[in-house]
Amino acid sequence: MMKKYIFVMLFCISFINGFSQEYRPVDTADYAQRKAFVDRYKIISDNYSKTLKAKYPGTTGKELAKNYSEFQESFRKEIKNRDYVFNSGFTEMLRICFEKLKTKNQNIPDDIRILVAKDNAPNAFCIQDGVFVVNMGLFNWIDNEEQLISILGHELGHKLLSHSENWQKKLIETEQNSKTQVSEIYSSKINKSEKAFKLYKNQIYESGIFRRKNESAADSIGYVMYRNTGLKKSEYINSLRNLQKFDTISPTVVKVETYHRLFSSAEHPFKEKWLKMEDFSAYDYSNFKERLNKDSLSTHPEVVERISLLKKNFPEISQDEVSVKSENKDFLALKKTARFEILPNFYHSEDYGLGIYTAMQFLQDGEEESYYKNWLGKNFAKIYEARKNYNLNRYLDRVDPKNQSESYRQFLNFMWNLSLDDIKNIADLYAQKSP
């Protein structure tokens, strides 16, 4: 499924000319630091596994330790794969923000270790073993350091309340209980499928309720820790409002003339057949009957609901105040970096189709043309290799009319309409234009 933030990224920051001419992607040549972190993390994770077994004797403890062991093994592979960066100013900024929280909240543990992910989604999370992960993309959606601190406080709330551990424990207990119920369903002589679906539905709904309560609880404890710092209270709410934009801003439309401007040359003129759209008009989606309620499946309460609950529980933040843009030069520099890392991050994660579509959005507005044309060419070169090797599905979505905007469907049709030679010509065109 496509990633929604590629449609709205252009909304969140105004661009600044002149920066990209000197800009180089964040350095990932940090082998020694990565190896040191992985080696240290192996010791930490082994100790945490022992703690889980001691805390929950029997099957539950063994399953918790097993699940965690599988997770941390995959996590270490991601670190080795350079999915996280060490040589960047992000880590120092986050360390400073953590210190502001820690100074006024002695319940925050000392063993928090910070990692910065090469991920464009505005997200952060704290693993129960003490590793705190913050995506670069978060910096594209917040206005100041106060909002960053508020988000860190929320995620620390999850850790202090052991939400991750409790969630895993609940899953294991649910699975154990389900075995008995499944056995009973299997022995039934009538309505097996309906009984099985009811069991599945109830499990899904219960897990949604459980996790929504966790989000609200983390909001509350996170706010208390944030309030203790003496920072502007309204920025805690403003951080939620900014993150709400991720889900609510209307998609950015890539115009037809943008295709003509970017993919036509004297040697290889634009072909109108490239824009031919697949016709899904005959399919009636109204006939689709949804058996699971989306609201019950939601794990994150609506932001409006979360804000309302915070204002109810903490009346001192009931007055709305406009968010203040940061004047901190270091913070502003990181916002610039996060923006310029959008394309390198897509490239690193092999999301070449998304990289092309996002570059088109930037170029449509004339932003830093030499920089984004360079990345446009790099991504087309990778798409050419994939098409030649018959594995394009791995890097480019198929059209999904029910879940994609018209603009993104137009883009996907365009990409799938291109012949192998067409892709090669475009890749070569931008290879020549690259500095």
PDB file of C-alpha atoms in Angstrom, residues 42-326:
ATOM      1  CA  LYS A  42      23.230  -7.857  22.266  1.00  0.00           C
ATOM      2  CA  ILE A  43      24.251  -7.820  25.932  1.00  0.00           C
ATOM      3  CA  ILE A  44      21.361  -5.547  26.911  1.00  0.00           C
ATOM      4  CA  SER A  45      18.777  -7.631  25.050  1.00  0.00           C
ATOM      5  CA  ASP A  46      20.061 -10.896  26.522  1.00  0.00           C
ATOM      6  CA  ASN A  47      19.708  -9.441  30.023  1.00  0.00           C
ATOM      7  CA  TYR A  48      16.205  -8.195  29.243  1.00  0.00           C
ATOM      8  CA  SER A  49      15.190 -11.672  28.015  1.00  0.00           C
ATOM      9  CA  LYS A  50      16.322 -13.113  31.355  1.00  0.00           C
ATOM     10  CA  THR A  51      14.290 -10.446  33.160  1.00  0.00           C
ATOM     11  CA  LEU A  52      11.153 -11.431  31.240  1.00  0.00           C
ATOM     12  CA  LYS A  53      11.566 -15.103  32.119  1.00  0.00           C
ATOM     13  CA  ALA A  54      12.062 -14.267  35.797  1.00  0.00           C
ATOM     14  CA  LYS A  55       9.126 -11.827  35.900  1.00  0.00           C
ATOM     15  CA  TYR A  56       6.680 -14.179  34.162  1.00  0.00           C
ATOM     16  CA  PRO A  57       7.442 -17.795  35.087  1.00  0.00           C
ATOM     17  CA  GLY A  58       6.113 -20.601  32.931  1.00  0.00           C
ATOM     18  CA  THR A  59       4.869 -20.482  29.343  1.00  0.00           C
ATOM     19  CA  THR A  60       4.137 -16.747  29.296  1.00  0.00           C
ATOM     20  CA  GLY A  61       7.695 -15.783  30.239  1.00  0.00           C
ATOM     21  CA  LYS A  62       9.203 -18.180  27.721  1.00  0.00           C
ATOM     22  CA  GLU A  63       6.958 -16.887  24.918  1.00  0.00           C
ATOM     23  CA  LEU A  64       7.673 -13.252  25.813  1.00  0.00           C
ATOM     24  CA  ALA A  65      11.419 -13.908  25.767  1.00  0.00           C
ATOM     25  CA  LYS A  66      11.137 -15.834  22.490  1.00  0.00           C
ATOM     26  CA  ASN A  67       9.144 -13.067  20.767  1.00  0.00           C
ATOM     27  CA  TYR A  68      11.494 -10.400  22.048  1.00  0.00           C
ATOM     28  CA  SER A  69      14.548 -12.386  20.953  1.00  0.00           C
ATOM     29  CA  GLU A  70      13.164 -12.647  17.409  1.00  0.00           C
ATOM     30  CA  PHE A  71      12.426  -8.928  17.378  1.00  0.00           C
ATOM     31  CA  GLN A  72      15.846  -7.806  18.593  1.00  0.00           C
ATOM     32  CA  GLU A  73      17.606 -10.115  16.121  1.00  0.00           C
ATOM     33  CA  SER A  74      15.713  -8.421  13.283  1.00  0.00           C
ATOM     34  CA  PHE A  75      16.377  -5.034  14.873  1.00  0.00           C
ATOM     35  CA  ARG A  76      20.123  -5.636  14.940  1.00  0.00           C
ATOM     36  CA  LYS A  77      20.020  -6.582  11.255  1.00  0.00           C
ATOM     37  CA  GLU A  78      18.316  -3.266  10.482  1.00  0.00           C
ATOM     38  CA  ILE A  79      21.070  -1.411  12.315  1.00  0.00           C
ATOM     39  CA  LYS A  80      23.731  -3.299  10.373  1.00  0.00           C
ATOM     40  CA  ASN A  81      21.843  -2.473   7.166  1.00  0.00           C
ATOM     41  CA  ARG A  82      22.280   1.260   7.908  1.00  0.00           C
ATOM     42  CA  ASP A  83      18.584   1.847   8.481  1.00  0.00           C
ATOM     43  CA  TYR A  84      19.716   4.067  11.368  1.00  0.00           C
ATOM     44  CA  VAL A  85      22.280   6.841  11.385  1.00  0.00           C
ATOM     45  CA  PHE A  86      24.816   7.802  14.037  1.00  0.00           C
ATOM     46  CA  ASN A  87      26.809  10.655  12.472  1.00  0.00           C
ATOM     47  CA  SER A  88      24.103  13.322  12.507  1.00  0.00           C
ATOM     48  CA  GLY A  89      22.948  16.311  14.507  1.00  0.00           C
ATOM     49  CA  PHE A  90      19.608  14.609  15.172  1.00  0.00           C
ATOM     50  CA  THR A  91      21.036  12.501  17.994  1.00  0.00           C
ATOM     51  CA  GLU A  92      22.484  15.500  19.827  1.00  0.00           C
ATOM     52  CA  MET A  93      19.220  17.445  19.546  1.00  0.00           C
ATOM     53  CA  LEU A  94      17.298  14.469  20.911  1.00  0.00           C
ATOM     54  CA  ARG A  95      19.791  14.030  23.741  1.00  0.00           C
ATOM     55  CA  ILE A  96      19.284  17.670  24.767  1.00  0.00           C
ATOM     56  CA  CYS A  97      15.497  17.222  24.697  1.00  0.00           C
ATOM     57  CA  PHE A  98      15.709  14.057  26.793  1.00  0.00           C
ATOM     58  CA  GLU A  99      17.846  15.874  29.329  1.00  0.00           C
ATOM     59  CA  LYS A 100      15.192  18.589  29.691  1.00  0.00           C
ATOM     60  CA  LEU A 101      12.631  15.889  30.486  1.00  0.00           C
ATOM     61  CA  LYS A 102      14.980  13.900  32.707  1.00  0.00           C
ATOM     62  CA  THR A 103      16.018  16.897  34.818  1.00  0.00           C
ATOM     63  CA  LYS A 104      12.434  17.482  35.960  1.00  0.00           C
ATOM     64  CA  ASN A 105      11.247  13.852  35.969  1.00  0.00           C
ATOM     65  CA  GLN A 106      13.359  11.500  38.038  1.00  0.00           C
ATOM     66  CA  ASN A 107      11.168   8.516  37.080  1.00  0.00           C
ATOM     67  CA  ILE A 108      12.717   8.525  33.595  1.00  0.00           C
ATOM     68  CA  PRO A 109      15.359   5.775  33.513  1.00  0.00           C
ATOM     69  CA  ASP A 110      19.019   6.596  32.934  1.00  0.00           C
ATOM     70  CA  ASP A 111      19.638   3.846  30.375  1.00  0.00           C
ATOM     71  CA  ILE A 112      17.732   5.374  27.424  1.00  0.00           C
ATOM     72  CA  ARG A 113      19.686   4.945  24.182  1.00  0.00           C
ATOM     73  CA  ILE A 114      18.721   7.036  21.146  1.00  0.00           C
ATOM     74  CA  LEU A 115      18.594   5.865  17.536  1.00  0.00           C
ATOM     75  CA  VAL A 116      17.611   7.939  14.490  1.00  0.00           C
ATOM     76  CA  ALA A 117      15.896   6.034  11.677  1.00  0.00           C
ATOM     77  CA  LYS A 118      16.148   6.814   7.962  1.00  0.00           C
ATOM     78  CA  ASP A 119      12.367   6.803   7.751  1.00  0.00           C
ATOM     79  CA  ASN A 120      10.123   9.597   6.458  1.00  0.00           C
ATOM     80  CA  ALA A 121       7.044   8.732   8.535  1.00  0.00           C
ATOM     81  CA  PRO A 122       6.440  11.129  11.459  1.00  0.00           C
ATOM     82  CA  ASN A 123       6.905   8.540  14.156  1.00  0.00           C
ATOM     83  CA  ALA A 124       8.836   7.679  17.304  1.00  0.00           C
ATOM     84  CA  PHE A 125       8.725   4.704  19.656  1.00  0.00           C
ATOM     85  CA  CYS A 126      10.429   3.438  22.770  1.00  0.00           C
ATOM     86  CA  ILE A 127      11.323  -0.243  23.046  1.00  0.00           C
ATOM     87  CA  GLN A 128      10.788  -1.710  26.509  1.00  0.00           C
ATOM     88  CA  ASP A 129      14.512  -2.485  26.794  1.00  0.00           C
ATOM     89  CA  GLY A 130      15.297   1.260  26.706  1.00  0.00           C
ATOM     90  CA  VAL A 131      16.121   1.955  23.043  1.00  0.00           C
ATOM     91  CA  PHE A 132      14.327   5.059  21.793  1.00  0.00           C
ATOM     92  CA  VAL A 133      13.838   5.326  18.018  1.00  0.00           C
ATOM     93  CA  VAL A 134      12.945   8.616  16.314  1.00  0.00           C
ATOM     94  CA  ASN A 135      12.298   8.830  12.576  1.00  0.00           C
ATOM     95  CA  MET A 136      13.918  11.675  10.644  1.00  0.00           C
ATOM     96  CA  GLY A 137      10.508  12.348   9.124  1.00  0.00           C
ATOM     97  CA  LEU A 138       9.158  13.534  12.466  1.00  0.00           C
ATOM     98  CA  PHE A 139      11.107  16.780  12.037  1.00  0.00           C
ATOM     99  CA  ASN A 140       9.055  17.582   8.925  1.00  0.00           C
ATOM    100  CA  TRP A 141       5.866  17.805  10.983  1.00  0.00           C
ATOM    101  CA  ILE A 142       6.788  19.718  14.139  1.00  0.00           C
ATOM    102  CA  ASP A 143       7.406  23.432  14.626  1.00  0.00           C
ATOM    103  CA  ASN A 144       9.748  23.624  17.601  1.00  0.00           C
ATOM    104  CA  GLU A 145      11.732  21.798  20.272  1.00  0.00           C
ATOM    105  CA  GLU A 146       8.805  21.920  22.710  1.00  0.00           C
ATOM    106  CA  GLN A 147       6.718  19.776  20.374  1.00  0.00           C
ATOM    107  CA  LEU A 148       9.598  17.343  19.999  1.00  0.00           C
ATOM    108  CA  ILE A 149       9.882  17.073  23.796  1.00  0.00           C
ATOM    109  CA  SER A 150       6.133  16.493  24.085  1.00  0.00           C
ATOM    110  CA  ILE A 151       6.275  13.578  21.628  1.00  0.00           C
ATOM    111  CA  LEU A 152       9.238  12.078  23.465  1.00  0.00           C
ATOM    112  CA  GLY A 153       7.257  12.405  26.693  1.00  0.00           C
ATOM    113  CA  HIS A 154       4.310  10.527  25.186  1.00  0.00           C
ATOM    114  CA  GLU A 155       6.515   7.652  24.013  1.00  0.00           C
ATOM    115  CA  LEU A 156       8.312   7.524  27.367  1.00  0.00           C
ATOM    116  CA  GLY A 157       4.849   7.234  28.910  1.00  0.00           C
ATOM    117  CA  HIS A 158       4.361   3.995  26.994  1.00  0.00           C
ATOM    118  CA  LYS A 159       7.625   2.675  28.417  1.00  0.00           C
ATOM    119  CA  LEU A 160       6.965   3.727  32.014  1.00  0.00           C
ATOM    120  CA  LEU A 161       3.566   2.044  31.871  1.00  0.00           C
ATOM    121  CA  SER A 162       5.094  -1.106  30.258  1.00  0.00           C
ATOM    122  CA  HIS A 163       2.556  -0.963  27.438  1.00  0.00           C
ATOM    123  CA  SER A 164       4.652  -2.934  24.966  1.00  0.00           C
ATOM    124  CA  GLU A 165       5.332  -5.697  27.463  1.00  0.00           C
ATOM    125  CA  ASN A 166       1.694  -5.822  28.598  1.00  0.00           C
ATOM    126  CA  TRP A 167       0.503  -5.907  25.003  1.00  0.00           C
ATOM    127  CA  GLN A 168       2.730  -8.853  24.165  1.00  0.00           C
ATOM    128  CA  LYS A 169       1.570 -10.608  27.329  1.00  0.00           C
ATOM    129  CA  LYS A 170      -2.068 -10.076  26.364  1.00  0.00           C
ATOM    130  CA  LEU A 171      -1.443 -11.484  22.874  1.00  0.00           C
ATOM    131  CA  ILE A 172       0.114 -14.635  24.326  1.00  0.00           C
ATOM    132  CA  GLU A 173      -2.730 -15.105  26.811  1.00  0.00           C
ATOM    133  CA  THR A 174      -5.292 -14.526  24.038  1.00  0.00           C
ATOM    134  CA  GLU A 175      -3.589 -17.125  21.847  1.00  0.00           C
ATOM    135  CA  GLN A 176      -3.597 -19.654  24.681  1.00  0.00           C
ATOM    136  CA  ASN A 177      -7.305 -19.070  25.351  1.00  0.00           C
ATOM    137  CA  SER A 178      -8.081 -19.230  21.636  1.00  0.00           C
ATOM    138  CA  LYS A 179      -6.702 -22.743  21.313  1.00  0.00           C
ATOM    139  CA  THR A 180      -9.495 -24.056  23.533  1.00  0.00           C
ATOM    140  CA  GLN A 181     -12.159 -22.038  21.720  1.00  0.00           C
ATOM    141  CA  VAL A 182     -10.878 -23.092  18.307  1.00  0.00           C
ATOM    142  CA  SER A 183     -11.002 -26.711  19.407  1.00  0.00           C
ATOM    143  CA  GLU A 184     -14.628 -26.256  20.449  1.00  0.00           C
ATOM    144  CA  ILE A 185     -15.482 -24.608  17.121  1.00  0.00           C
ATOM    145  CA  TYR A 186     -13.794 -27.441  15.232  1.00  0.00           C
ATOM    146  CA  SER A 187     -15.977 -29.940  17.124  1.00  0.00           C
ATOM    147  CA  SER A 188     -19.158 -28.031  16.280  1.00  0.00           C
ATOM    148  CA  LYS A 189     -21.523 -29.534  13.760  1.00  0.00           C
ATOM    149  CA  ILE A 190     -23.130 -26.251  12.601  1.00  0.00           C
ATOM    150  CA  ASN A 191     -22.129 -22.635  11.839  1.00  0.00           C
ATOM    151  CA  LYS A 192     -18.389 -23.245  12.106  1.00  0.00           C
ATOM    152  CA  SER A 193     -17.435 -20.336   9.859  1.00  0.00           C
ATOM    153  CA  GLU A 194     -19.683 -17.850  11.682  1.00  0.00           C
ATOM    154  CA  LYS A 195     -18.375 -18.940  15.072  1.00  0.00           C
ATOM    155  CA  ALA A 196     -14.782 -18.663  13.849  1.00  0.00           C
ATOM    156  CA  PHE A 197     -15.389 -15.181  12.464  1.00  0.00           C
ATOM    157  CA  LYS A 198     -17.066 -14.072  15.696  1.00  0.00           C
ATOM    158  CA  LEU A 199     -14.072 -15.275  17.696  1.00  0.00           C
ATOM    159  CA  TYR A 200     -11.669 -13.469  15.357  1.00  0.00           C
ATOM    160  CA  LYS A 201     -13.761 -10.268  15.398  1.00  0.00           C
ATOM    161  CA  ASN A 202     -13.982 -10.179  19.195  1.00  0.00           C
ATOM    162  CA  GLN A 203     -10.228 -10.630  19.510  1.00  0.00           C
ATOM    163  CA  ILE A 204      -9.559  -7.802  17.081  1.00  0.00           C
ATOM    164  CA  TYR A 205     -12.015  -5.445  18.770  1.00  0.00           C
ATOM    165  CA  GLU A 206     -10.696  -6.214  22.257  1.00  0.00           C
ATOM    166  CA  SER A 207      -7.118  -5.565  21.149  1.00  0.00           C
ATOM    167  CA  GLY A 208      -8.204  -2.246  19.623  1.00  0.00           C
ATOM    168  CA  ILE A 209      -9.832  -1.148  22.890  1.00  0.00           C
ATOM    169  CA  PHE A 210      -6.757  -2.214  24.849  1.00  0.00           C
ATOM    170  CA  ARG A 211      -4.362  -0.254  22.662  1.00  0.00           C
ATOM    171  CA  ARG A 212      -6.567   2.859  22.482  1.00  0.00           C
ATOM    172  CA  LYS A 213      -6.609   2.986  26.280  1.00  0.00           C
ATOM    173  CA  ASN A 214      -2.823   2.764  26.191  1.00  0.00           C
ATOM    174  CA  GLU A 215      -2.593   5.770  23.869  1.00  0.00           C
ATOM    175  CA  SER A 216      -4.769   7.873  26.164  1.00  0.00           C
ATOM    176  CA  ALA A 217      -2.792   6.816  29.241  1.00  0.00           C
ATOM    177  CA  ALA A 218       0.505   7.674  27.508  1.00  0.00           C
ATOM    178  CA  ASP A 219      -0.940  11.078  26.566  1.00  0.00           C
ATOM    179  CA  SER A 220      -1.665  11.820  30.216  1.00  0.00           C
ATOM    180  CA  ILE A 221       1.607  10.703  31.773  1.00  0.00           C
ATOM    181  CA  GLY A 222       3.507  12.258  28.864  1.00  0.00           C
ATOM    182  CA  TYR A 223       1.804  15.592  29.471  1.00  0.00           C
ATOM    183  CA  VAL A 224       2.574  15.508  33.211  1.00  0.00           C
ATOM    184  CA  MET A 225       6.268  14.982  32.459  1.00  0.00           C
ATOM    185  CA  TYR A 226       6.165  17.717  29.827  1.00  0.00           C
ATOM    186  CA  ARG A 227       4.385  20.118  32.202  1.00  0.00           C
ATOM    187  CA  ASN A 228       7.076  19.530  34.824  1.00  0.00           C
ATOM    188  CA  THR A 229       9.659  21.051  32.472  1.00  0.00           C
ATOM    189  CA  GLY A 230       7.891  24.426  32.629  1.00  0.00           C
ATOM    190  CA  LEU A 231       7.603  24.671  28.845  1.00  0.00           C
ATOM    191  CA  LYS A 232       4.628  26.217  27.082  1.00  0.00           C
ATOM    192  CA  LYS A 233       1.713  23.884  27.857  1.00  0.00           C
ATOM    193  CA  SER A 234      -0.218  24.471  24.635  1.00  0.00           C
ATOM    194  CA  GLU A 235       2.620  23.058  22.524  1.00  0.00           C
ATOM    195  CA  TYR A 236       1.759  19.576  23.831  1.00  0.00           C
ATOM    196  CA  ILE A 237      -1.629  19.923  22.116  1.00  0.00           C
ATOM    197  CA  ASN A 238      -0.095  21.618  19.076  1.00  0.00           C
ATOM    198  CA  SER A 239       2.201  18.641  18.497  1.00  0.00           C
ATOM    199  CA  LEU A 240      -0.862  16.409  18.239  1.00  0.00           C
ATOM    200  CA  ARG A 241      -2.518  18.842  15.851  1.00  0.00           C
ATOM    201  CA  ASN A 242       0.561  18.869  13.628  1.00  0.00           C
ATOM    202  CA  LEU A 243       0.680  15.079  13.523  1.00  0.00           C
ATOM    203  CA  GLN A 244      -3.015  15.063  12.657  1.00  0.00           C
ATOM    204  CA  LYS A 245      -2.080  16.773   9.371  1.00  0.00           C
ATOM    205  CA  PHE A 246      -0.394  13.533   8.382  1.00  0.00           C
ATOM    206  CA  ASP A 247      -3.817  11.881   8.221  1.00  0.00           C
ATOM    207  CA  THR A 248      -6.020  14.749   7.096  1.00  0.00           C
ATOM    208  CA  ILE A 249      -4.290  16.979   4.522  1.00  0.00           C
ATOM    209  CA  SER A 250      -5.672  16.543   1.028  1.00  0.00           C
ATOM    210  CA  PRO A 251      -3.342  14.746  -1.383  1.00  0.00           C
ATOM    211  CA  THR A 252      -1.033  16.845  -3.537  1.00  0.00           C
ATOM    212  CA  VAL A 253      -2.060  16.495  -7.186  1.00  0.00           C
ATOM    213  CA  VAL A 254       0.655  16.022  -9.792  1.00  0.00           C
ATOM    214  CA  LYS A 255      -0.598  17.884 -12.839  1.00  0.00           C
ATOM    215  CA  VAL A 256      -0.613  16.477 -16.377  1.00  0.00           C
ATOM    216  CA  GLU A 257       1.607  19.320 -17.570  1.00  0.00           C
ATOM    217  CA  THR A 258       4.234  18.208 -15.015  1.00  0.00           C
ATOM    218  CA  TYR A 259       4.518  14.865 -16.802  1.00  0.00           C
ATOM    219  CA  HIS A 260       4.991  16.632 -20.149  1.00  0.00           C
ATOM    220  CA  ARG A 261       7.608  18.996 -18.740  1.00  0.00           C
ATOM    221  CA  LEU A 262       9.650  16.327 -16.954  1.00  0.00           C
ATOM    222  CA  PHE A 263       9.483  13.447 -19.430  1.00  0.00           C
ATOM    223  CA  SER A 264       9.704  15.004 -22.882  1.00  0.00           C
ATOM    224  CA  SER A 265      12.883  15.738 -24.814  1.00  0.00           C
ATOM    225  CA  ALA A 266      13.795  16.518 -28.405  1.00  0.00           C
ATOM    226  CA  GLU A 267      15.152  12.998 -28.879  1.00  0.00           C
ATOM    227  CA  HIS A 268      12.223  11.297 -27.134  1.00  0.00           C
ATOM    228  CA  PRO A 269       8.990  13.338 -27.272  1.00  0.00           C
ATOM    229  CA  PHE A 270       6.201  12.695 -24.779  1.00  0.00           C
ATOM    230  CA  LYS A 271       3.704   9.984 -25.754  1.00  0.00           C
ATOM    231  CA  GLU A 272       0.089  10.620 -24.767  1.00  0.00           C
ATOM    232  CA  LYS A 273      -0.521   6.885 -24.411  1.00  0.00           C
ATOM    233  CA  TRP A 274       1.687   6.981 -21.320  1.00  0.00           C
ATOM    234  CA  LEU A 275      -1.146   8.746 -19.486  1.00  0.00           C
ATOM    235  CA  LYS A 276      -3.861   6.259 -20.439  1.00  0.00           C
ATOM    236  CA  MET A 277      -5.816   5.303 -17.317  1.00  0.00           C
ATOM    237  CA  GLU A 278      -7.188   1.866 -16.540  1.00  0.00           C
ATOM    238  CA  ASP A 279     -11.001   1.993 -16.408  1.00  0.00           C
ATOM    239  CA  PHE A 280     -12.527   0.855 -13.123  1.00  0.00           C
ATOM    240  CA  SER A 281     -15.843   2.683 -13.550  1.00  0.00           C
ATOM    241  CA  ALA A 282     -17.803  -0.549 -14.049  1.00  0.00           C
ATOM    242  CA  TYR A 283     -16.904  -1.805 -10.589  1.00  0.00           C
ATOM    243  CA  ASP A 284     -19.475  -0.853  -7.941  1.00  0.00           C
ATOM    244  CA  TYR A 285     -17.757  -0.523  -4.578  1.00  0.00           C
ATOM    245  CA  SER A 286     -21.084   0.171  -2.860  1.00  0.00           C
ATOM    246  CA  ASN A 287     -21.819  -3.552  -3.082  1.00  0.00           C
ATOM    247  CA  PHE A 288     -18.912  -4.264  -0.753  1.00  0.00           C
ATOM    248  CA  LYS A 289     -20.181  -5.029   2.750  1.00  0.00           C
ATOM    249  CA  GLU A 290     -17.720  -4.386   5.519  1.00  0.00           C
ATOM    250  CA  ARG A 291     -17.830  -7.052   8.217  1.00  0.00           C
ATOM    251  CA  LEU A 292     -15.381  -5.367  10.594  1.00  0.00           C
ATOM    252  CA  ASN A 293     -16.028  -1.910  12.034  1.00  0.00           C
ATOM    253  CA  LYS A 294     -13.103   0.414  11.253  1.00  0.00           C
ATOM    254  CA  ASP A 295     -13.613   2.483  14.391  1.00  0.00           C
ATOM    255  CA  SER A 296     -13.343  -0.608  16.554  1.00  0.00           C
ATOM    256  CA  LEU A 297     -10.193  -1.674  14.733  1.00  0.00           C
ATOM    257  CA  SER A 298      -8.449   1.660  15.256  1.00  0.00           C
ATOM    258  CA  THR A 299      -5.493   1.498  17.640  1.00  0.00           C
ATOM    259  CA  HIS A 300      -4.901   5.263  17.848  1.00  0.00           C
ATOM    260  CA  PRO A 301      -7.888   7.310  19.074  1.00  0.00           C
ATOM    261  CA  GLU A 302      -8.784  10.223  16.837  1.00  0.00           C
ATOM    262  CA  VAL A 303      -6.577  13.194  17.636  1.00  0.00           C
ATOM    263  CA  VAL A 304      -9.624  15.352  18.317  1.00  0.00           C
ATOM    264  CA  GLU A 305     -10.754  12.842  20.933  1.00  0.00           C
ATOM    265  CA  ARG A 306      -7.296  12.696  22.502  1.00  0.00           C
ATOM    266  CA  ILE A 307      -7.048  16.484  22.684  1.00  0.00           C
ATOM    267  CA  SER A 308     -10.521  16.730  24.200  1.00  0.00           C
ATOM    268  CA  LEU A 309      -9.619  14.196  26.884  1.00  0.00           C
ATOM    269  CA  LEU A 310      -6.382  15.990  27.708  1.00  0.00           C
ATOM    270  CA  LYS A 311      -8.196  19.310  28.076  1.00  0.00           C
ATOM    271  CA  LYS A 312     -10.775  17.669  30.330  1.00  0.00           C
ATOM    272  CA  ASN A 313      -8.155  16.077  32.574  1.00  0.00           C
ATOM    273  CA  PHE A 314      -5.823  19.092  32.557  1.00  0.00           C
ATOM    274  CA  PRO A 315      -7.909  22.323  32.427  1.00  0.00           C
ATOM    275  CA  GLU A 316      -4.778  24.495  32.351  1.00  0.00           C
ATOM    276  CA  ILE A 317      -4.284  23.606  28.687  1.00  0.00           C
ATOM    277  CA  SER A 318      -7.887  24.226  27.641  1.00  0.00           C
ATOM    278  CA  GLN A 319      -7.094  27.557  25.965  1.00  0.00           C
ATOM    279  CA  ASP A 320      -5.991  27.243  22.343  1.00  0.00           C
ATOM    280  CA  GLU A 321      -2.757  28.973  21.402  1.00  0.00           C
ATOM    281  CA  VAL A 322      -1.087  29.217  18.016  1.00  0.00           C
ATOM    282  CA  SER A 323       2.076  27.181  17.602  1.00  0.00           C
ATOM    283  CA  VAL A 324       5.306  29.185  17.591  1.00  0.00           C
ATOM    284  CA  LYS A 325       7.932  28.462  14.930  1.00  0.00           C
ATOM    285  CA  SER A 326      11.359  27.693  16.352  1.00  0.00           C
TER     286      SER A 326
END
